[in-house]
Tab-separated table of C-alpha atoms in Angstrom:
chain	number	residue	atom	x	y	z
A	1	MET	CA	-21.808	-2.883	2.237
A	2	ASN	CA	-23.912	-1.512	-0.631
A	3	SER	CA	-25.434	-3.648	-3.399
A	4	THR	CA	-22.925	-2.484	-6.047
A	5	ASP	CA	-20.024	-3.504	-3.822
A	6	ALA	CA	-21.660	-6.862	-3.078
A	7	GLU	CA	-22.146	-7.560	-6.801
A	8	LEU	CA	-18.588	-6.527	-7.652
A	9	ILE	CA	-17.114	-8.635	-4.841
A	10	ALA	CA	-19.126	-11.651	-6.045
A	11	MET	CA	-17.799	-11.068	-9.581
A	12	LEU	CA	-14.226	-10.733	-8.299
A	13	ALA	CA	-14.516	-14.178	-6.734
A	14	GLU	CA	-15.182	-15.676	-10.201
A	15	PRO	CA	-11.845	-15.996	-12.067
A	16	ARG	CA	-13.526	-15.447	-15.454
A	17	GLN	CA	-15.251	-12.268	-14.325
A	18	LYS	CA	-12.391	-10.852	-12.311
A	19	ALA	CA	-10.992	-8.512	-15.004
A	20	ALA	CA	-14.475	-7.275	-15.943
A	21	ALA	CA	-15.297	-6.614	-12.282
A	22	PHE	CA	-12.073	-4.702	-11.770
A	23	SER	CA	-12.695	-2.702	-14.930
A	24	SER	CA	-16.063	-1.662	-13.453
A	25	ILE	CA	-14.331	-0.716	-10.200
A	26	VAL	CA	-11.873	1.510	-12.091
A	27	ARG	CA	-14.699	3.215	-13.993
A	28	LEU	CA	-16.764	3.658	-10.850
A	29	TYR	CA	-14.098	5.084	-8.546
A	30	GLN	CA	-11.376	6.570	-10.762
A	31	GLU	CA	-12.634	10.156	-10.551
A	32	ARG	CA	-12.879	10.192	-6.756
A	33	ILE	CA	-9.481	8.553	-6.410
A	34	TYR	CA	-7.949	10.910	-8.972
A	35	TRP	CA	-9.157	14.053	-7.186
A	36	HIS	CA	-8.038	12.654	-3.840
A	37	ILE	CA	-4.519	12.254	-5.260
A	38	ARG	CA	-4.540	15.445	-7.347
A	39	LYS	CA	-5.323	17.688	-4.380
A	40	MET	CA	-2.207	16.356	-2.665
A	41	VAL	CA	0.331	16.164	-5.513
A	42	LEU	CA	-1.200	19.063	-7.532
A	43	SER	CA	0.327	18.200	-10.924
A	44	HIS	CA	-1.794	16.222	-13.398
A	45	GLU	CA	1.121	14.110	-14.669
A	46	ASP	CA	2.127	13.097	-11.147
A	47	SER	CA	-1.500	12.370	-10.243
A	48	ASN	CA	-1.805	10.153	-13.300
A	49	ASP	CA	1.297	8.175	-12.265
A	50	VAL	CA	0.104	7.779	-8.684
A	51	MET	CA	-3.369	6.693	-9.843
A	52	GLN	CA	-1.804	4.080	-12.160
A	53	ASN	CA	0.206	2.724	-9.232
A	54	THR	CA	-2.864	2.773	-7.007
A	55	PHE	CA	-5.048	0.706	-9.330
A	56	MET	CA	-2.181	-1.618	-10.231
A	57	LYS	CA	-1.529	-2.268	-6.526
A	58	ALA	CA	-5.238	-2.877	-5.995
A	59	TRP	CA	-5.362	-5.300	-8.939
A	60	ASN	CA	-2.284	-7.210	-7.766
A	61	GLY	CA	-3.593	-7.373	-4.212
A	62	ILE	CA	-7.200	-8.152	-5.069
A	63	GLU	CA	-6.938	-11.552	-3.326
A	64	ASN	CA	-6.208	-9.744	-0.058
A	65	PHE	CA	-9.444	-7.751	-0.234
A	66	ARG	CA	-11.883	-9.699	1.918
A	67	GLY	CA	-14.781	-7.269	1.705
A	68	ASP	CA	-14.476	-6.136	5.339
A	69	SER	CA	-14.639	-2.515	4.184
A	70	LEU	CA	-16.208	-0.671	1.260
A	71	ILE	CA	-14.309	-0.948	-2.017
A	72	SER	CA	-14.004	2.849	-2.035
A	73	THR	CA	-12.442	2.836	1.466
A	74	TRP	CA	-9.960	0.172	0.382
A	75	LEU	CA	-9.019	2.165	-2.735
A	76	TYR	CA	-8.747	5.431	-0.796
A	77	ARG	CA	-6.388	3.714	1.642
A	78	ILE	CA	-4.126	2.454	-1.159
A	79	ALA	CA	-4.252	5.847	-2.912
A	80	THR	CA	-3.336	7.654	0.322
A	81	ASN	CA	-0.338	5.380	0.913
A	82	GLU	CA	0.797	5.720	-2.685
A	83	THR	CA	0.442	9.508	-2.534
A	84	LEU	CA	2.439	9.830	0.691
A	85	THR	CA	5.120	7.477	-0.666
A	86	PHE	CA	5.287	9.525	-3.864
A	87	LEU	CA	5.629	12.815	-1.964
A	88	THR	CA	8.349	11.370	0.285
A	89	SER	CA	10.363	10.055	-2.664
A	90	LYS	CA	9.983	13.385	-4.477
A	91	ARG	CA	11.177	15.230	-1.373
A	92	MET	CA	14.203	12.910	-1.116
A	93	LYS	CA	15.068	13.497	-4.789
A	94	ASN	CA	14.924	17.276	-4.348
A	95	LEU	CA	16.902	17.345	-1.094
A	96	GLN	CA	19.874	19.114	-2.675
A	97	LEU	CA	17.729	21.947	-4.063
A	98	MET	CA	17.559	25.274	-2.235
A	99	ASP	CA	13.759	25.553	-2.182
A	100	ASP	CA	11.593	23.263	-0.103
A	101	GLU	CA	9.265	20.799	-1.837
A	102	GLU	CA	6.104	22.827	-1.093
A	103	SER	CA	7.543	25.980	-2.700
A	104	LEU	CA	8.469	23.982	-5.790
A	105	MET	CA	4.995	22.454	-5.905
A	106	PHE	CA	3.406	25.893	-5.726
A	107	GLN	CA	5.693	27.301	-8.448
A	108	ASN	CA	4.791	24.359	-10.694
A	109	LEU	CA	1.095	24.783	-9.889
A	110	LYS	CA	1.110	28.419	-11.024
A	111	ALA	CA	2.649	27.369	-14.340
A	112	ASP	CA	0.376	24.327	-14.766
A	113	SER	CA	-1.952	24.547	-17.762
A	114	PHE	CA	-4.408	22.253	-15.928
A	115	PHE	CA	-4.768	24.710	-13.033
A	116	ASP	CA	-7.612	27.130	-13.659
A	117	GLY	CA	-7.971	28.782	-10.258
A	118	ASN	CA	-8.451	32.524	-9.706
A	119	ASP	CA	-6.187	34.566	-7.406
A	120	ALA	CA	-8.094	33.608	-4.257
A	121	GLU	CA	-8.090	29.892	-5.145
A	122	GLN	CA	-4.392	30.098	-5.913
A	123	LYS	CA	-3.809	31.703	-2.515
A	124	LEU	CA	-5.855	28.964	-0.868
A	125	GLN	CA	-3.663	26.302	-2.492
A	126	GLU	CA	-0.591	28.149	-1.214
A	127	ALA	CA	-2.108	28.214	2.273
A	128	ILE	CA	-2.932	24.496	2.141
A	129	LEU	CA	0.679	23.767	1.212
A	130	THR	CA	1.809	25.270	4.528
A	131	LEU	CA	0.059	22.414	6.379
A	132	PRO	CA	1.885	19.213	7.320
A	133	GLU	CA	1.080	16.350	4.888
A	134	LYS	CA	-1.309	14.426	7.170
A	135	GLN	CA	-3.192	17.607	8.079
A	136	ARG	CA	-3.326	18.551	4.380
A	137	LEU	CA	-4.957	15.187	3.695
A	138	VAL	CA	-7.580	15.778	6.380
A	139	PHE	CA	-8.255	19.341	5.228
A	140	ASN	CA	-8.637	18.351	1.561
A	141	MET	CA	-10.896	15.397	2.334
A	142	LYS	CA	-13.187	17.456	4.544
A	143	TYR	CA	-13.134	20.842	2.832
A	144	PHE	CA	-13.349	19.799	-0.817
A	145	GLU	CA	-15.010	16.371	-0.636
A	146	ASP	CA	-16.962	16.649	2.624
A	147	ILE	CA	-16.079	13.058	3.517
A	148	THR	CA	-17.503	12.099	6.905
A	149	TYR	CA	-15.110	11.795	9.845
A	150	GLU	CA	-16.225	8.171	10.292
A	151	GLU	CA	-15.231	7.344	6.705
A	152	MET	CA	-11.962	9.248	7.133
A	153	GLU	CA	-11.265	7.240	10.286
A	154	LYS	CA	-11.456	4.027	8.251
A	155	ILE	CA	-9.253	5.399	5.484
A	156	LEU	CA	-6.574	7.105	7.562
A	157	GLY	CA	-6.713	4.918	10.661
A	158	THR	CA	-6.997	7.987	12.918
A	159	SER	CA	-9.726	8.452	15.531
A	160	VAL	CA	-12.692	10.752	14.835
A	161	GLY	CA	-11.678	13.034	17.710
A	162	ALA	CA	-8.155	13.446	16.401
A	163	LEU	CA	-9.465	14.099	12.876
A	164	LYS	CA	-11.862	16.793	14.128
A	165	ALA	CA	-9.063	18.490	16.042
A	166	SER	CA	-6.726	18.227	13.057
A	167	TYR	CA	-9.317	19.797	10.718
A	168	HIS	CA	-10.091	22.560	13.214
A	169	PHE	CA	-6.412	23.535	13.518
A	170	ALA	CA	-5.939	23.255	9.736
A	171	VAL	CA	-8.815	25.686	9.091
A	172	LYS	CA	-7.404	28.136	11.642
A	173	LYS	CA	-3.951	27.970	10.074
A	174	VAL	CA	-5.292	28.394	6.530
A	175	GLU	CA	-7.461	31.372	7.581
A	176	ARG	CA	-4.527	33.002	9.365
A	177	PHE	CA	-2.417	32.584	6.222
A	178	LEU	CA	-5.148	34.093	4.025
A	179	GLU	CA	-5.653	37.048	6.381
A	180	SER	CA	-1.947	37.763	6.697
A	181	GLU	CA	-1.407	38.092	2.940
G	1	MET	CA	-5.812	55.363	-3.445
G	2	PHE	CA	-7.443	53.015	-5.966
G	3	LEU	CA	-4.743	50.398	-5.283
G	4	SER	CA	-5.258	50.463	-1.486
G	5	VAL	CA	-9.062	50.113	-1.938
G	6	LYS	CA	-8.449	47.167	-4.267
G	7	ILE	CA	-6.099	45.534	-1.725
G	8	ASN	CA	-8.676	45.995	1.062
G	9	VAL	CA	-11.413	44.437	-1.104
G	10	MET	CA	-9.078	41.525	-1.910
G	11	LYS	CA	-8.307	41.008	1.811
G	12	GLU	CA	-12.013	40.926	2.629
G	13	ASN	CA	-12.525	38.282	-0.064
G	14	MET	CA	-9.655	36.164	1.264
G	15	ASN	CA	-11.561	33.930	3.603
G	16	LEU	CA	-12.755	30.369	3.178
G	17	ASN	CA	-16.436	31.344	2.906
G	18	ASN	CA	-15.747	33.629	-0.028
G	19	ILE	CA	-13.278	31.368	-1.764
G	20	GLY	CA	-15.574	28.322	-1.657
G	21	ASN	CA	-14.618	24.718	-2.216
G	22	ARG	CA	-14.475	24.434	-5.997
G	23	LYS	CA	-11.560	22.322	-7.206
G	24	PRO	CA	-9.487	24.693	-9.346
G	25	PHE	CA	-8.016	21.921	-11.469
G	26	SER	CA	-8.824	20.456	-14.842
G	27	VAL	CA	-7.832	17.314	-16.728
G	28	PRO	CA	-7.105	16.676	-20.422
G	29	THR	CA	-10.145	15.982	-22.621
G	30	ASN	CA	-11.499	12.419	-22.264
G	31	TYR	CA	-8.875	11.720	-19.616
G	32	PHE	CA	-11.006	9.388	-17.491
G	33	GLU	CA	-12.388	7.408	-20.440
G	34	ASP	CA	-8.861	6.970	-21.789
G	35	PHE	CA	-7.448	6.021	-18.397
G	36	ALA	CA	-10.047	3.276	-17.885
G	37	SER	CA	-9.535	1.881	-21.404
G	38	GLN	CA	-5.753	1.877	-21.049
G	39	PHE	CA	-6.020	0.191	-17.685
G	40	ASP	CA	-8.262	-2.504	-19.184
G	41	THR	CA	-5.529	-3.225	-21.733
G	42	GLN	CA	-2.901	-3.341	-19.003
G	43	ILE	CA	-4.725	-5.885	-16.882
G	44	ALA	CA	-5.549	-7.932	-19.971
G	45	ILE	CA	-1.844	-8.003	-20.940
G	46	ARG	CA	-0.714	-8.664	-17.427
G	47	PRO	CA	-2.940	-11.383	-16.007
G	48	ILE	CA	-2.086	-12.734	-12.584
G	49	SER	CA	0.899	-15.006	-13.235
G	50	PRO	CA	0.463	-18.764	-12.653
G	51	LEU	CA	3.576	-18.565	-10.478
G	52	LYS	CA	1.719	-16.205	-8.141
G	53	LEU	CA	-1.217	-18.602	-7.926
G	54	LEU	CA	1.131	-21.522	-7.260
G	55	ARG	CA	3.165	-19.637	-4.661
G	56	PRO	CA	1.240	-20.808	-1.541
G	57	TRP	CA	1.497	-24.428	-2.704
G	58	MET	CA	5.205	-23.986	-3.386
G	59	TYR	CA	5.714	-22.637	0.132
G	60	MET	CA	3.844	-25.618	1.572
G	61	ALA	CA	5.849	-28.116	-0.512
G	62	ALA	CA	9.124	-26.448	0.548
G	63	MET	CA	8.061	-26.634	4.183
G	64	PHE	CA	7.110	-30.313	3.845
G	65	LEU	CA	10.461	-31.126	2.208
G	66	GLY	CA	12.249	-29.244	4.967
G	67	VAL	CA	10.470	-31.212	7.677
G	68	LEU	CA	11.183	-34.485	5.802
G	69	PHE	CA	14.874	-33.621	5.456
G	70	LEU	CA	15.195	-32.685	9.127
G	71	SER	CA	13.451	-35.831	10.384
G	72	ARG	CA	15.652	-37.962	8.095
G	73	MET	CA	18.739	-36.258	9.520
G	74	VAL	CA	17.579	-36.769	13.129
G	75	TYR	CA	16.762	-40.424	12.407
G	76	THR	CA	20.210	-41.067	10.845
G	77	VAL	CA	22.020	-39.502	13.800
G	78	TYR	CA	19.881	-41.544	16.215
G	79	THR	CA	20.573	-44.857	14.372
G	80	ASP	CA	24.303	-44.126	14.134
G	81	ASN	CA	24.451	-43.447	17.861
G	82	LYS	CA	22.590	-46.658	18.608
G	83	MET	CA	25.017	-48.712	16.505
G	84	ALA	CA	27.994	-46.962	18.038
G	85	ASP	CA	26.600	-47.765	21.521
G	86	ALA	CA	26.260	-51.473	20.611
G	87	GLU	CA	29.848	-51.623	19.323
G	88	ASN	CA	31.154	-49.809	22.390
G	89	TYR	CA	29.254	-52.207	24.644
G	90	GLU	CA	30.832	-55.243	22.932
G	91	LEU	CA	34.304	-53.720	23.273
G	92	TYR	CA	33.607	-52.949	26.926
G	93	VAL	CA	32.541	-56.535	27.602
G	94	MET	CA	35.643	-57.838	25.879
G	95	THR	CA	37.895	-55.734	28.120
G	96	GLN	CA	36.203	-57.146	31.219
G	97	VAL	CA	37.017	-60.811	30.454
G	98	ASP	CA	40.354	-62.623	30.283
G	99	ASP	CA	41.709	-64.484	27.229
G	100	VAL	CA	40.476	-67.937	28.332
G	101	GLU	CA	36.915	-66.691	28.745
G	102	SER	CA	37.170	-64.942	25.388
G	103	LEU	CA	38.239	-68.143	23.680
G	104	ASP	CA	35.365	-70.011	25.369
G	105	TYR	CA	33.010	-67.306	24.119
G	106	PHE	CA	34.234	-67.534	20.509
G	107	ASP	CA	34.146	-71.378	20.714
G	108	ALA	CA	30.541	-71.190	21.823
G	109	GLU	CA	29.784	-68.703	18.991
G	110	VAL	CA	31.381	-71.000	16.393
G	111	SER	CA	29.713	-74.173	17.767
G	112	GLU	CA	26.296	-72.470	17.598
G	113	LYS	CA	26.718	-71.705	13.880
G	114	PRO	CA	25.502	-74.519	11.646
G	115	LEU	CA	28.139	-76.484	9.765
G	116	ASN	CA	27.971	-76.303	5.970
């Protein structure tokens, strides 16, 4: 545990300092958590909703955080669960539509004013959307954030070996998609 | 001709090394500052409810009351059975003796009681 985490955890234990400590946590980790969510749900509005839920869940469950892991790991874990829940519920809502959820997400991404990618980056996002959700998570965390496999193991609860294999296959699939187009 | 050259150049550029790992997304101006401030307001408006803090104690009290109620019920059933056994025993004894012995028994009972 780093010194910032230790200080924040000590503050969280004091009822009078709890809100101030959590406010610092939000300011410290919001960008990382936001980008983690955004790369999965793609739309800014949806990412904002999922991030709200993530921090609200963390705040309501702050008593359950015993400091066994880093605060960032704990937040990543909540954000990942919230993101997957959000994507599942969105998929269920759009069941009756002709297009699959990934196609809809890509159509919305192209029209999104907060997407500023060039043609190649747009194609990469399309390729990433062909991956299964869990593999997409692994690919995004490694490719864009360069999170270590050990840290990913703690967040996703998957072994380092399985994560390495998953990333390897994800890269191959993405490259094949890019080459085929 | 020009189009096919352009397509070939595009294909060559379409690999992960050329694309890089820049995040092609943006956020509204001051988004993160605003998010943090709004969240501060939310947690200030919604403090942890006293009910939530009291919940573990309420569970414990409910459990204690449950145990008390159960033991009271078991005790009542046990006492009732004991009394019923005593009454049954007296009736059983009475069926085993004839009328003369019964009268002697009641006489003895009466004579033992103090006279007012």
